[in-house]
Amino acid sequence: MVGITSIRTYIPAYRLSGDEIARMWGGRSMGGEKAVAGCDEDSVTMAVGAGLDSIKVYKGKMDGLFFATTTAPYKEKQTAAIIASALDLDKACYTSDFTNSLRAGSLALKSAIDAVQCSSADNILVIASDCRLGAAQSTFEQTLGDGAASVIIGSQDVIAKIEGNYSIFNEFFDTWRTEDDVFERGAEERFIDTAGYKPVLSEVISGLLDKYKLTVKDFSKVVYYAPDVRSHAGLAKSLGFDKGQVQNPLYAQIGNTGTASAFIMLAAALDTAEPGDRILFVTYGDGADAFILQVTDNIRKTRMRPMVKRDLERKTPINYARYAMWRGLVHMEASRLPERPPLSVQCLSREKKNILALYGVKCKSCGTPQYPTSRVCVMCHTKDNFEDYKFSDRKGILFTFSVDHLQPTLNPPGMNGVVDFEGGGRLVCELTDCDPAKTEAGMPVEMTFRKLYQTKGINSYFWKAKPVTED
Amino acid sequence: MEGIKDKVAIIGMGCTKFGELWDKSVGDLIVEAAYEAFEDAGIEQKQVDAAWIGTVFSGLSAITLAPLRLSYIPITRVENMCATGSEALRAAAYAVAAGACDIALALGVEKLKDAGTTGLAGPAVVGSSTLGTSGVAPGYSPPAAFAYLGTRYFHHHGIKPEDGKRLLAKIAVKNHHNGSLNPKAHFQNEITEEQAMKAPIVAWPLGLMDCCGVSDGAAAAIVVRADMAKNFRADPIYIKASAICVGARDGQLRQDYDFMHIEENVQGSQKAYKEAGIKNPRKEISIAEVHDCFTIHEMIVYEDLGFSPKGKAREDVEAGTFTLSGELPVNTDGGLKCFGHPLGASGLRMMYEVYKQLQGKAGPRQVKNPRLGLTHNLGGNAGTGISSCMIVGNEKGKSKQQHE
């Protein structure tokens, strides 16, 4: 039985409301709010957040990592390899990027299903993550949100079996970006809806139903992508879905998160699904992919629940100024502190395991974990008697901290502190997603993978500490 | 270990005015400090046998000292972060004590204000080249690194934020008062506790008035063998001890470090006290110049150096123990806070004040009948430091060698 063994989402903590955007431009609010990646987040860090959550739940070895996005940090250089390194996946893992289409997530999903079905892999981790930008005052500015979802496809402990699928392609200009575009481009909404979206979704769904001799009534839930709320509701009406059947697209809560969008909806549907439920899952973008999923008894195991509700509830509203600053929409005054020393790719290469997966060492003589890697133990001074020791998945206590008004950051004031890890080891690092007024010595923290800054075309990714979010 | 107690004497010192010296170059500062020292010692430039030049950012190699036109003598550039000036003096003193030269120059210089930046470079290379050059070291500022001490000290001792702020303010007020009496200080204004407490926050609990000045300046010392000293002047100052104590970044890596003291300060001062034969520093030391880069550090230094019992600095600050008229005056020249902090010069600037005080030439800041003075620097920060502690006196005891 091939299917989903784990599904998790990563919704960034910040929300920008349509009202706030309208206030900024004196325009019309479309209502609701969108999830906004923090100033130290991008499609890579969100993917790592979702992926870590998935592999924490499902412990099998990953034979492949498929990463889907339309907002990869590099045009030339694989993103999946960065993510696999941060997730500390086994080196013998087939990594691949699926890009350029909003359907990239389901294209990756289909490839993962095929690989497991033909026994070329036991488990494949599929992660979709996007962080698209709408130009100031555009509709996209109000509708595009940031987020990620990760799905493990396997054949053991499946929570939702894949019973069938059907795909079509369609060359069509609805939304696009050229190589140099920063902001989303789009055709007129009525044109997209009536000439592209609706006919393509109708065709793929009827194709699927015909192929498997099913009707819409055979599904307890239909989960499908749409460019926006209106086209989402319009499709339900024209295809005759019952209100109770339709999964809320969450656009009013987090916006349209691109390749991650349909997966986040699917995770929300599985949050409340019962064994035996049949789910219709449809994605869209240069064509469409439709899947039939059947929920198994494993869904009752609480640890398998995606918990989207929890992710949606953790939110911090931001104003437009902060959004503009984070996304680089305005020129900010440069810091007057001296610049950081230039990045060394040689150093990044030599220490990739320490930097990307936060590996230190543990002394085999005295048992003290330490970061970074040492040759002589910081505690007992024994030379070269260490084993690798990973800190990224360990919780800790914030021993002391500071709120730094000089630190160059797009989310002032800078927060940094001293983390004492459970089981030993100490790290002085930056803090993120934490409210200065609520930060105190002794507070429990956990590690999160973030983008520190970009320089000379290189993104510097590393780990920061953030307040523990209880499951 | 024999040590250098009473083997070396300082016979001349110089110190420029510190501040935003827009119209002076590194060379100007070097020449001014050195020539004041030559004149004070009564020697000529050509009598210098060897020299040590300390700077962190304002020069590379011994060539930095070229403006003095010292001709074909051994010169070495030294660097030990904020302890650089003291490091230069230590090297010169050791060379004289070893008999490698008779007259040595130690000079420290820094021209921070030419960089056009605010404050100092962050801990880009925190003891590990790895974290530094791979660019993932946390990008916090130096005040933040010292704020860790305040956060933890207040948390541990249950000091309320406003009480803690007031405590730190008292230290800033004291140093500003002392600075106001010093024409060479960068800042010569008095401030009130309220002003200090209300100043903009830089890194909680540290506000602007808790942070030292970022300045340009230079200071210099001429050292000779102790037995030669009286040939140059009647009131030479004798080096009693010099300790540099460097940690292995333990505090940033080990959970047993408490962020309420600096181990390098504790161990370094203990070594210096032992070398100088000091049993009770609070009673025996007449004047101390300590590294008040941030007020919280001055407070912690009181405990680290044994001036106050552990956890009791608060009581001494409130009692005025370290004011000009107090039991043990600290930072009589205004300290880093007001005199300013050109990194490479600071250790020698501290010694300049102690030297003048021990000679009774400190003018309105003069403390009564001082006998022993101490200078202290900390390079780096909490958990990863380089501490220097030097002790000098105006009376020559007998060195161990002479005892034998």
CSV table of C-alpha atoms in Angstrom, one decimal, chain A residues 23 25-27 34 59 90 100 147 169 190 195 305 322 325 347 361 375 377 379 393 397 405 435 459 461:
chain,number,residue,atom,x,y,z
A,23,ARG,CA,-4.6,51.4,4.9
A,25,TRP,CA,-2.2,52.5,0.0
A,26,GLY,CA,-5.6,54.0,0.7
A,27,GLY,CA,-7.1,51.2,-1.4
A,34,LYS,CA,-1.7,36.5,4.8
A,59,LYS,CA,11.5,7.9,11.6
A,90,ASP,CA,21.5,10.0,4.9
A,100,ASN,CA,8.8,26.6,-12.4
A,147,GLY,CA,4.3,28.7,3.8
A,169,PHE,CA,-1.0,19.6,-19.1
A,190,ARG,CA,-11.9,36.7,-15.2
A,195,ALA,CA,-10.6,30.2,-19.8
A,305,ARG,CA,-2.1,14.2,13.0
A,322,ARG,CA,7.9,45.8,8.8
A,325,MET,CA,11.5,46.1,5.3
A,347,CYS,CA,35.0,27.4,5.2
A,361,VAL,CA,31.0,16.8,19.2
A,375,ARG,CA,40.2,18.8,18.8
A,377,CYS,CA,38.0,18.8,24.9
A,379,MET,CA,36.1,20.2,29.8
A,393,ASP,CA,17.0,18.8,17.5
A,397,ILE,CA,17.2,26.9,28.3
A,405,HIS,CA,19.6,48.0,19.5
A,435,ASP,CA,9.0,39.1,21.8
A,459,ASN,CA,22.8,33.0,1.4
A,461,TYR,CA,21.9,29.8,6.6
